[in-house]
Amino acid sequence: MKSPFACEARRGYVRFPPLFSSFLLFDTVMSAGIVQEQVASAITDALLQAQERGFLQSTHFPQPIVDFPKREEWGDLSSSVAMVIAKQEKRPPLEVAQMIADQLRTSCTFLEKISVAPPGFLNFSLQQDCWFPVLEEIERTGDLYGHSKIGQGQRVLLEFVSANPTGPLHMGHGRGAALGEALARLLRSAGYEVDKEYYINDAGRQMKLLADSVYARYLEMHGREYSFPEDGYHGDYIKALAQAMDRVKGMDLLALNPEDARRECGHWASRELVRAIQEDLAQFGVEFETWYSEASLFASGSIQAALNDLEQRDLVFTQDDATWFRSSRFQDEKDRVVCKQDGDYTYLASDIAYHFDKLRRGYGWLINIWGADHHGYVPRMQAVIKAFGYGDDCLRVVLVQMVRLLRGGNKVEMSKRAGEFITLQDVVDEVGADAAKFFFLMRRSDTHLEFDLELAKKQSNENPVYYVQYAHARLASLFRTAHERGIRVSPVGEAPLSALVQPEEIRLMKQLSGFPGLLEASAMALEPHRITFYLLELAGLLHVFYYKHRVLPPRVDDVKEEEADGPDHDGDASELVRDVLSRELTMARLVLLQQVQTVIKNGLGLLGVSAPERM
RNA sequence: GCGCCUGUAGCUCAGUGGAUAGAGCACUGGCCUCCGGAGCCAGGUGCCGCAGGUUCAAAUCCUGCCAGGCGCGCCA
């Protein structure tokens, strides 16, 4: 197989000529697949040559952006570079584009057609074999196709879910969990070293309420007088906890004084609930490296230590019998209390100590995933980071909006007060972890999400999860059949790829080539939902291809039947199978589809969704 | 009152400086002798909430307004 840049592809990322690399490397986050990079590199060469010949005045050029054009008839790839540099050249964009096109025509051989379109686009048609290195790249890198090193091994602490251990996880937590898991995988794929952490809010008022609630139920069980706390937790799980406690402790608690008994109940309940949360998350396919206890911050004196640190720099002061953090020095709208008049710390005090600890553990980048109702808290937290001497880009807070649960288009009413709500576990039981995750990741995190249980369960093409998973299973089935018939899938390098000329085949290769760029962009934007959209597109392209073209030759029996039927029976159905299915074509298509399957699998893997061999 | 988020096709949502703004669903009608029909094809919709501004270029950036959601605690 011959290809204009097969050898670069084998080395991995295309290198720029050393001569030019010095100015190409700043302000660039090199993205995109090898084909886009190749074209970008050719444009850069052309710009420099044009400059040498006096056609361009500029001494510095931006990294040319090479994209897929919105319409296929405009070409395979396009660039807006002429419009970008038109200003510094003080010439009309069309003229600059024309000049670059002329230069490229003389210097670049693999661009089949270069055209210029208003207001200044450069459009390129590539020789079909330009896409073949993509297939080699996928085969060579396998599970790692699309991964990059832009993170340069930087350590990231990704904190998410972090629900109070006062009850089971609900849908909102599920969305956060799916997002966090996907982000961790995505950032790892981009070369970051990510740790996932769950911050257990096992201190403070909520825990006290939990303890009181369980204790009240315990007393109730034993027919004692009890007072259920105002704002206490009413769910049935509280009674279940009291009963479980009773099974272990029996009447023991009745002998204790109420204060100790309450404390005992609180410890017991929070431990049990944390364990239940861990189980729910494990079943959902979300695991954490660390479970960090808020209470441990109190026990170790970390809170006082962190506040002392700030106080030494006059960032903490006392007023009206309370202790304050000078967050207004760091663009927060006012100062905030960290220690109340009654001597208790506020939750901000714990968060100060917690985030101080995160930074001291050597993480260069902190990401917190929070419910959107906490957005007012963000400036305060940024102030904390800045107070410890770090830049505000050091902490990124991703806000997750609410989930509206539907069943067949009708809203599912939930009342937390009455203890009637659908938990994450309920949803996972009903629709499965894969569907739940995929649905959570189908929308940008800062928009409301409608989650229809009926749709998520449906085994039809209306259900996006199945649409993508089916594509993978369908290919798996194809390879099984090929194997049964003794048809081997050859390595890419040995396949007759030049047989791939159909538009549906080229489209697949183009889509595959865009995967690395997609991953980098999604990672930098912290937006895994882009991957779901990409996968839906890729699956769609596959299904179209698969409907229109055959891969394996008909069985011998079928051929005989066809011959028996005579040549004139094929009317309109013939266009579906009219390719002359040579041995080469079968081989080439198998190789192509193998890479499609790899990318679907990789993409689903980043979402934490399985890629089934059978469905 | 102040702040943040959202406003794009009937519905749910992509698109966040580039060309004629897209997809799925819903609706209608087609397509299985054949590698998985859990699939495919064909039909048409938009003052991109409104009004200004910046730009060669705005759904995208800035300002103001309107609507919805959420915050604004010595609660978490």
XYZ file of C-alpha atoms (C1' of nucleotides) in Angstrom:
691
model
C 0.000 0.000 0.000
C 1.286 3.417 -0.868
C 0.313 6.472 0.993
C 1.773 9.931 1.029
C 2.387 9.915 4.744
C 2.351 6.349 5.753
C 5.735 6.585 7.355
C 4.869 9.581 9.497
C 1.779 7.789 10.599
C 3.753 4.832 11.746
C 5.850 7.038 13.976
C 2.760 8.396 15.610
C 2.155 12.090 15.566
C 3.405 13.919 12.569
C 6.430 16.013 13.407
C 6.952 19.460 12.097
C 10.223 20.223 10.385
C 12.616 21.323 13.148
C 13.220 24.601 11.380
C 9.658 25.713 11.939
C 8.902 24.123 15.232
C 10.102 26.972 17.381
C 7.196 29.232 16.671
C 4.705 26.544 16.004
C 4.797 25.257 19.493
C 3.573 28.235 21.425
C -0.092 28.846 22.012
C -0.949 25.579 20.375
C -2.733 22.678 21.797
C -2.027 20.358 18.962
C -5.177 18.546 18.284
C -6.782 16.450 15.691
C -5.854 13.326 13.952
C -2.935 12.665 11.731
C -4.648 13.747 8.535
C -5.663 17.129 9.861
C -2.198 17.623 11.255
C -0.690 16.750 7.921
C -2.785 19.315 6.137
C -2.119 21.933 8.804
C 1.557 21.262 8.447
C 1.381 21.606 4.667
C -0.385 24.942 5.065
C 2.271 26.159 7.465
C 4.973 25.167 4.998
C 3.128 27.012 2.277
C 2.829 30.119 4.425
C 6.539 30.134 5.120
C 7.441 29.571 1.501
C 5.113 32.345 0.462
C 6.778 34.575 2.993
C 10.245 33.752 1.682
C 9.118 34.620 -1.795
C 7.754 37.909 -0.575
C 4.062 37.164 -0.978
C 3.375 37.527 2.726
C 4.564 40.232 5.106
C 3.894 38.578 8.449
C 6.672 37.015 10.428
C 4.451 35.004 12.731
C 1.569 32.811 11.722
C -1.037 31.175 13.897
C -1.425 27.452 13.902
C -3.779 26.849 10.970
C -7.095 25.394 12.037
C -8.108 22.501 9.865
C -11.688 21.341 10.157
C -14.254 19.211 8.486
C -16.376 21.520 6.335
C -20.053 21.718 7.094
C -20.989 20.393 3.693
C -19.405 17.471 2.000
C -19.489 19.074 -1.446
C -17.052 21.721 -0.217
C -14.371 19.121 0.230
C -12.853 16.795 2.790
C -11.159 19.392 4.949
C -11.109 23.154 5.123
C -9.169 25.918 6.777
C -9.981 29.435 7.848
C -6.350 30.445 8.081
C -6.540 32.995 5.271
C -9.249 34.929 7.074
C -7.270 34.874 10.259
C -4.101 36.302 8.770
C -5.842 38.644 6.330
C -5.924 41.349 8.950
C -2.205 41.368 9.724
C -1.524 41.179 6.011
C -3.922 44.068 5.419
C -5.302 42.326 2.369
C -8.730 40.892 1.532
C -9.192 37.342 2.851
C -10.101 35.970 -0.570
C -6.876 37.291 -2.064
C -4.810 35.765 0.736
C -6.651 32.473 0.364
C -5.993 32.478 -3.359
C -2.329 33.096 -2.790
C -2.061 30.260 -0.253
C -3.934 27.974 -2.619
C -1.498 28.758 -5.423
C 1.431 28.074 -3.169
C -0.077 24.790 -1.990
C -0.728 23.644 -5.531
C 2.962 23.823 -6.312
C 4.241 22.453 -3.021
C 1.755 19.847 -1.923
C 1.094 16.664 -3.796
C -1.463 14.853 -1.721
C -4.148 17.518 -1.986
C -6.169 16.489 -4.977
C -8.129 19.671 -5.243
C -7.644 23.022 -3.554
C -10.347 25.611 -3.906
C -11.147 28.980 -2.455
C -14.608 29.980 -1.316
C -15.990 33.235 -0.001
C -15.430 34.820 2.418
C -11.958 33.252 2.396
C -12.102 29.561 3.055
C -9.618 27.114 1.701
C -11.258 23.832 0.805
C -9.354 20.650 0.168
C -10.192 17.381 -1.446
C -7.823 14.644 -0.479
C -6.732 11.623 -2.365
C -8.597 8.700 -0.939
C -5.433 7.006 0.243
C -4.728 9.914 2.573
C -7.144 8.361 5.009
C -5.502 4.968 5.130
C -2.870 5.919 7.701
C -5.753 6.534 10.098
C -6.574 2.838 9.922
C -2.960 1.935 10.559
C -2.830 4.331 13.465
C -5.896 2.758 15.060
C -4.547 -0.715 14.613
C -1.165 0.281 15.992
C -2.501 2.072 19.052
C -5.632 0.025 19.692
C -7.235 0.887 22.997
C -5.030 3.944 23.149
C -6.146 5.404 19.832
C -7.108 9.010 20.398
C -5.100 9.362 23.578
C -2.735 12.294 23.859
C -0.132 13.709 26.159
C -1.396 17.253 26.527
C -1.864 16.742 30.248
C 1.868 16.034 30.546
C 1.321 13.866 33.565
C -0.080 16.708 35.632
C -1.834 15.470 38.743
C -5.538 16.222 38.932
C -7.846 15.729 41.878
C -11.385 15.155 40.705
C -13.865 15.399 43.533
C -17.444 14.417 42.855
C -20.699 13.048 44.239
C -19.649 13.856 47.840
C -23.247 13.458 48.999
C -23.979 13.651 52.710
C -24.219 10.164 54.154
C -27.737 10.876 55.297
C -29.639 8.818 52.767
C -29.420 6.972 49.484
C -28.089 8.576 46.325
C -30.649 10.106 43.993
C -30.714 10.939 40.311
C -28.749 14.159 40.651
C -25.919 12.274 42.309
C -26.092 9.739 39.509
C -25.560 12.413 36.943
C -22.597 13.750 38.867
C -21.207 10.248 39.269
C -21.482 9.448 35.557
C -19.912 12.774 34.674
C -17.066 12.382 37.135
C -16.238 8.888 36.017
C -16.263 9.908 32.362
C -14.175 13.005 33.042
C -11.607 10.964 34.911
C -11.287 8.563 32.007
C -11.235 11.381 29.492
C -8.547 13.326 31.331
C -6.461 10.203 31.755
C -6.732 9.664 28.019
C -5.361 13.163 27.576
C -2.305 12.424 29.666
C -3.407 13.679 33.079
C -2.855 11.677 36.208
C -6.258 11.704 37.829
C -7.409 10.669 41.279
C -11.111 10.435 42.025
C -12.164 11.441 45.489
C -15.387 11.384 47.455
C -15.616 13.895 50.287
C -17.750 12.440 53.040
C -19.647 15.170 54.862
C -19.718 13.267 58.106
C -19.607 16.269 60.379
C -21.974 19.082 61.175
C -25.667 19.672 61.491
C -26.853 17.150 58.909
C -25.087 14.377 60.727
C -26.613 15.479 63.982
C -30.056 15.335 62.428
C -29.306 11.877 61.126
C -28.227 10.706 64.564
C -31.333 12.197 66.161
C -33.608 10.653 63.543
C -32.195 7.166 63.968
C -32.197 7.432 67.735
C -35.836 8.530 67.684
C -36.795 5.515 65.579
C -34.842 3.260 67.884
C -36.704 4.570 70.905
C -39.962 4.242 69.011
C -39.204 0.587 68.283
C -38.723 -0.082 71.943
C -41.915 1.690 72.853
C -40.089 4.470 74.644
C -40.996 8.078 74.615
C -39.259 9.908 71.772
C -39.336 13.223 69.958
C -38.651 13.151 66.263
C -36.417 16.070 65.275
C -37.877 18.893 63.260
C -36.232 18.691 59.781
C -35.281 15.112 60.584
C -35.003 12.379 57.970
C -38.279 10.618 57.368
C -37.450 7.907 54.856
C -38.087 4.260 55.595
C -34.362 3.634 55.434
C -34.048 5.403 58.795
C -36.307 2.802 60.374
C -34.319 0.088 58.644
C -31.133 1.514 60.124
C -32.658 1.580 63.592
C -33.736 -2.031 63.194
C -30.310 -3.098 61.949
C -28.780 -1.313 64.886
C -31.152 -3.081 67.206
C -30.160 -6.454 65.819
C -26.549 -5.778 66.714
C -26.876 -3.758 69.894
C -30.255 -4.903 71.215
C -31.306 -2.967 74.259
C -27.789 -1.717 75.008
C -28.488 1.803 73.878
C -31.353 2.176 76.293
C -28.872 1.889 79.124
C -26.719 4.735 77.836
C -27.428 8.345 78.491
C -29.194 9.951 75.525
C -26.167 11.956 74.492
C -23.948 8.888 74.091
C -26.735 6.857 72.545
C -27.341 9.532 69.957
C -23.665 9.664 69.103
C -23.587 5.911 68.785
C -26.571 6.060 66.416
C -24.926 8.755 64.328
C -21.676 6.838 63.891
C -23.477 3.672 63.106
C -25.844 5.259 60.619
C -23.227 7.236 58.738
C -20.973 4.208 58.487
C -23.817 2.118 57.144
C -24.937 4.778 54.713
C -21.432 5.340 53.393
C -21.215 1.625 52.811
C -24.547 1.650 50.994
C -23.407 4.577 48.874
C -20.206 2.743 48.039
C -22.186 -0.285 46.966
C -24.564 1.770 44.838
C -21.690 3.493 43.115
C -19.798 0.268 42.577
C -22.869 -1.228 40.983
C -23.142 1.864 38.835
C -19.554 1.295 37.764
C -18.015 4.244 39.571
C -15.044 3.758 41.871
C -13.027 6.226 43.899
C -9.363 6.219 44.808
C -10.073 7.948 48.098
C -12.938 8.465 50.483
C -12.040 11.542 52.471
C -13.767 12.111 55.767
C -14.698 15.621 56.832
C -14.709 14.462 60.445
C -11.050 13.521 60.097
C -10.255 17.172 59.465
C -11.671 18.002 62.865
C -9.922 15.118 64.560
C -6.492 15.901 63.125
C -6.587 19.599 63.856
C -6.272 20.384 60.158
C -8.967 22.998 60.324
C -7.257 25.011 63.009
C -3.943 24.608 61.220
C -5.317 25.891 57.943
C -6.969 28.851 59.656
C -3.755 29.640 61.529
C -1.937 29.661 58.240
C -4.354 32.243 56.900
C -4.375 34.228 60.093
C -0.634 34.692 59.935
C -1.131 36.534 56.707
C -4.007 38.557 58.119
C -6.573 36.764 55.986
C -8.537 35.663 59.018
C -9.808 38.053 61.679
C -12.203 38.178 64.621
C -15.246 40.387 64.830
C -18.544 40.200 66.754
C -17.314 37.073 68.562
C -16.976 35.251 65.253
C -13.981 34.449 63.082
C -13.998 35.596 59.472
C -12.132 34.791 56.287
C -11.227 37.851 54.221
C -12.581 36.413 50.991
C -13.482 39.895 49.767
C -9.777 40.392 49.126
C -10.112 37.780 46.408
C -13.128 38.964 44.426
C -15.762 37.441 46.665
C -18.534 39.912 47.406
C -18.034 39.850 51.156
C -16.084 38.249 53.961
C -17.338 34.919 55.268
C -17.627 33.455 58.715
C -15.496 30.402 59.411
C -16.106 30.076 63.139
C -19.463 30.987 64.560
C -20.262 32.860 67.769
C -21.135 29.555 69.387
C -17.628 28.327 68.643
C -18.541 25.800 65.938
C -16.794 25.885 62.610
C -18.842 26.555 59.508
C -18.719 24.242 56.530
C -16.463 26.799 54.867
C -13.854 26.127 57.538
C -13.828 22.446 56.644
C -13.650 23.269 52.975
C -10.726 25.587 53.546
C -8.843 22.853 55.358
C -9.893 20.245 52.825
C -8.772 22.230 49.814
C -5.588 23.289 51.534
C -4.921 19.611 52.018
C -5.683 18.823 48.385
C -3.136 21.395 47.284
C -0.555 20.146 49.741
C -0.956 16.651 48.442
C 0.598 17.942 45.245
C -2.310 18.237 42.871
C -1.776 20.939 40.290
C -5.353 21.025 39.218
C -8.481 20.612 41.311
C -11.815 19.840 39.719
C -15.001 19.824 41.771
C -18.306 18.642 40.432
C -21.169 20.323 42.270
C -24.895 20.579 41.980
C -25.829 23.805 40.250
C -27.629 25.024 43.357
C -24.214 25.540 44.943
C -23.036 27.959 42.290
C -23.114 30.871 44.733
C -20.385 29.109 46.646
C -17.895 29.115 43.782
C -16.382 32.601 44.231
C -15.789 31.819 47.907
C -13.944 28.638 47.040
C -11.897 30.399 44.399
C -10.992 32.935 47.081
C -9.728 30.108 49.274
C -7.495 28.842 46.499
C -6.139 32.285 45.845
C -5.581 32.893 49.558
C -3.248 29.925 49.565
C -1.313 31.502 46.739
C -2.597 29.542 43.778
C -4.083 30.934 40.584
C -7.813 30.762 40.064
C -7.330 28.435 37.098
C -6.104 25.924 39.639
C -9.669 25.094 40.677
C -12.418 24.376 38.221
C -15.942 23.812 39.404
C -18.219 21.953 37.035
C -21.868 22.574 37.827
C -24.429 19.885 37.201
C -28.048 20.799 36.655
C -31.082 18.933 37.846
C -32.464 15.766 36.353
C -36.152 15.644 35.566
C -37.389 12.105 35.685
C -40.048 11.054 33.192
C -41.855 7.847 32.540
C -43.252 7.603 29.027
C -43.238 11.380 28.728
C -44.964 11.992 32.076
C -43.192 13.603 34.950
C -42.418 11.355 37.894
C -43.387 13.267 41.000
C -41.060 13.051 43.939
C -41.417 14.338 47.413
C -38.366 14.149 49.588
C -40.359 15.237 52.604
C -42.664 12.241 52.377
C -39.697 10.030 51.615
C -41.003 9.264 48.134
C -38.202 9.530 45.691
C -36.592 7.424 43.061
C -33.043 6.587 44.005
C -30.097 6.025 41.723
C -30.316 2.386 42.654
C -33.946 2.218 41.477
C -32.924 3.611 38.125
C -29.954 1.301 37.731
C -32.177 -1.660 38.599
C -34.763 -0.600 36.075
C -32.745 0.489 33.041
C -29.242 -0.786 33.750
C -26.025 1.059 34.452
C -25.051 1.432 30.788
C -28.249 3.147 29.727
C -28.294 5.339 32.812
C -24.741 6.535 32.246
C -25.260 7.153 28.559
C -28.388 9.192 29.244
C -26.645 11.237 31.928
C -23.885 12.002 29.446
C -26.098 12.939 26.530
C -26.472 16.551 27.615
C -24.156 19.332 28.563
C -23.870 19.228 32.328
C -25.102 22.765 32.919
C -28.467 22.203 31.272
C -31.478 20.477 32.724
C -31.730 16.859 31.715
C -34.858 14.954 30.949
C -34.479 11.292 31.719
C -37.245 9.092 30.405
C -37.208 5.682 32.063
C -39.344 4.088 29.349
C -37.066 5.361 26.596
C -33.921 4.262 28.397
C -35.353 0.762 28.666
C -36.594 0.490 25.115
C -34.742 -1.938 22.930
C -35.231 -0.086 19.698
C -33.596 2.513 17.555
C -35.370 5.239 19.503
C -32.982 4.492 22.311
C -29.591 6.083 21.629
C -27.702 3.681 23.882
C -28.818 0.690 21.903
C -28.139 2.465 18.655
C -24.461 2.723 19.545
C -24.087 -0.564 21.376
C -25.882 -2.352 18.571
C -23.359 -1.032 16.095
C -20.615 -2.642 18.136
C -22.481 -5.927 18.586
C -23.350 -6.032 14.918
C -19.685 -5.801 14.005
C -18.776 -8.416 16.570
C -21.322 -10.678 14.942
C -19.874 -9.968 11.528
C -16.410 -10.959 12.678
C -17.798 -14.110 14.267
C -19.425 -15.058 10.996
C -16.248 -14.303 9.073
C -14.308 -16.455 11.475
C -16.760 -19.330 11.106
C -16.362 -19.192 7.371
C -12.606 -19.183 7.680
C -12.182 -15.622 6.462
C -9.263 -13.967 8.166
C -8.978 -10.284 8.936
C -5.528 -9.265 7.805
C -3.332 -6.583 9.361
C -3.996 -3.121 7.953
C -0.632 -3.017 6.237
C -1.438 -6.116 4.224
C -4.976 -5.186 3.258
C -5.806 -3.948 -0.237
C -7.144 -0.650 1.051
C -7.333 0.942 -2.363
C -10.540 -1.045 -2.801
C -12.165 1.412 -0.398
C -13.654 3.992 -2.718
C -17.310 4.220 -1.780
C -18.502 7.464 -0.154
C -19.777 5.501 2.853
C -16.314 4.046 3.337
C -14.557 7.388 3.053
C -17.022 8.943 5.484
C -16.240 6.278 8.035
C -12.509 6.874 7.722
C -12.979 10.613 8.028
C -15.046 10.182 11.160
C -12.410 7.887 12.628
C -9.706 10.431 11.871
C -11.519 13.028 13.945
C -11.525 10.989 17.139
C -8.221 12.193 18.635
C -9.124 15.840 18.133
C -12.502 15.223 19.655
C -10.988 13.696 22.772
C -8.596 16.564 23.305
C -11.291 19.153 22.859
C -13.705 17.311 25.152
C -11.026 16.924 27.785
C -10.015 20.575 27.751
C -13.636 21.687 27.895
C -14.495 19.041 30.501
C -17.411 18.013 28.304
C -17.792 14.265 27.831
C -21.180 14.705 26.171
C -19.331 15.468 22.948
C -18.244 11.848 22.895
C -21.826 10.593 23.000
C -22.696 12.747 20.017
C -19.645 11.569 18.149
C -20.521 7.946 18.806
C -24.078 8.415 17.620
C -22.707 9.865 14.391
C -20.192 7.096 13.942
C -22.808 4.421 14.610
C -25.093 6.118 12.105
C -22.394 6.098 9.430
C -21.764 2.461 10.106
C -25.405 1.471 9.866
C -25.764 3.314 6.559
C -22.679 1.632 5.196
C -23.790 -1.728 6.438
C -27.212 -1.450 4.923
C -25.889 -0.411 1.579
C -22.866 -2.630 1.186
C -22.035 -6.238 1.799
C -18.819 -7.286 3.415
C -18.744 -11.054 3.272
C -19.373 -12.940 0.060
C -22.726 -14.720 -0.183
C -22.673 -18.320 0.936
C -22.165 -20.892 -1.772
C -25.776 -22.025 -1.389
C -27.044 -18.490 -1.932
C -25.000 -18.074 -5.055
C -26.390 -21.275 -6.465
C -29.910 -20.114 -5.771
C -29.249 -16.796 -7.413
C -27.887 -18.500 -10.477
C -30.875 -20.779 -10.581
C -33.169 -17.796 -10.470
C -31.606 -16.434 -13.571
C -29.970 -13.094 -14.212
C -33.045 -10.970 -14.815
C -34.779 -11.159 -11.437
C -32.838 -8.420 -9.719
C -34.872 -5.283 -9.941
C -34.581 -2.512 -7.364
C -33.044 -4.672 -4.668
C -29.925 -4.989 -6.762
C -28.534 -1.593 -5.893
C -27.958 -2.775 -2.356
C -25.620 -5.550 -3.344
C -24.408 -4.396 -6.676
C -20.782 -4.039 -5.545
C -18.724 -6.652 -7.212
C -17.608 -8.339 -4.068
C -14.065 -9.267 -4.822
C -11.833 -10.930 -2.303
C -9.920 -7.665 -2.013
C -13.048 -5.705 -1.230
C -14.026 -8.115 1.513
C -10.570 -7.895 3.042
C -10.439 -4.120 2.862
C -13.880 -3.708 4.378
C -13.176 -6.099 7.199
C -10.078 -4.127 8.047
C -11.967 -0.848 7.947
C -14.767 -2.165 10.132
C -12.326 -3.582 12.612
C -11.046 -0.067 13.231
C -14.594 1.265 13.469
C -15.283 -1.293 16.135
C -12.161 -0.290 18.048
C -13.157 3.356 18.080
C -16.735 2.628 19.182
C -15.332 0.520 21.958
C -12.840 3.191 22.982
C -15.509 5.872 22.966
C -17.975 3.840 24.999
C -15.174 2.940 27.356
C -14.498 6.614 28.060
C -18.146 7.030 28.973
C -17.936 4.031 31.248
C -20.425 2.181 29.070
C -19.869 -1.398 27.984
C -19.381 -2.435 24.374
C -21.243 -5.752 24.153
C -20.297 -8.518 21.718
C -23.891 -9.717 21.722
C -27.140 -8.095 22.693
C -32.960 44.247 44.745
C -28.131 41.732 43.391
C -25.538 37.426 41.186
C -25.168 32.817 38.221
C -27.295 29.429 34.504
C -30.696 28.661 30.539
C -33.665 30.588 26.140
C -32.048 27.308 18.832
C -37.640 23.158 14.524
C -44.014 20.664 17.517
C -40.782 18.023 21.677
C -35.681 16.868 23.634
C -31.191 18.992 22.479
C -26.123 19.694 19.482
C -23.564 23.717 17.507
C -20.050 28.857 21.554
C -16.163 33.620 16.134
C -16.668 31.274 10.160
C -19.848 29.230 4.503
C -26.921 27.978 3.003
C -27.746 26.861 11.663
C -28.003 20.651 12.474
C -29.483 15.742 14.867
C -32.854 12.509 17.373
C -37.907 11.939 18.548
C -42.818 12.683 16.894
C -45.738 12.537 11.961
C -46.275 10.193 6.671
C -44.778 6.670 3.155
C -41.320 2.961 1.569
C -37.226 -1.129 2.274
C -35.915 -7.988 5.154
C -34.446 -15.088 0.112
C -28.966 -11.895 1.895
C -22.973 -10.575 6.995
C -27.930 -9.090 13.414
C -34.478 -5.019 10.388
C -32.178 -3.498 17.865
C -31.176 -1.462 10.930
C -31.897 1.752 6.337
C -34.261 5.380 2.780
C -37.547 9.447 1.367
C -40.760 13.520 2.777
C -40.289 20.137 6.307
C -40.192 22.978 9.273
C -36.658 28.084 12.286
C -37.634 36.809 13.391
C -31.233 31.014 16.984
C -36.030 35.191 23.384
C -35.959 40.899 21.948
C -32.994 45.408 20.846
C -28.467 47.732 20.171
C -22.957 47.240 19.695
C -17.819 44.984 18.420
C -15.912 42.268 13.864
C -14.085 41.144 7.128
C -17.478 37.485 9.656
C -22.076 36.781 15.568
C -26.723 31.568 17.485
C -21.609 32.179 19.481
C -18.283 38.030 22.137
C -20.096 43.020 24.761
C -24.354 46.139 26.743
C -29.493 46.661 27.924
C -34.269 44.414 28.246
C -37.900 40.048 28.524
C -39.010 34.946 30.225
C -37.801 30.417 33.114
C -34.573 28.013 36.800
C -31.201 28.504 40.855
C -28.599 31.152 44.464
C -27.859 35.576 47.743
C -27.202 32.340 56.095
C -22.771 32.730 61.950
C -27.367 26.026 57.023
C -24.683 21.998 54.059
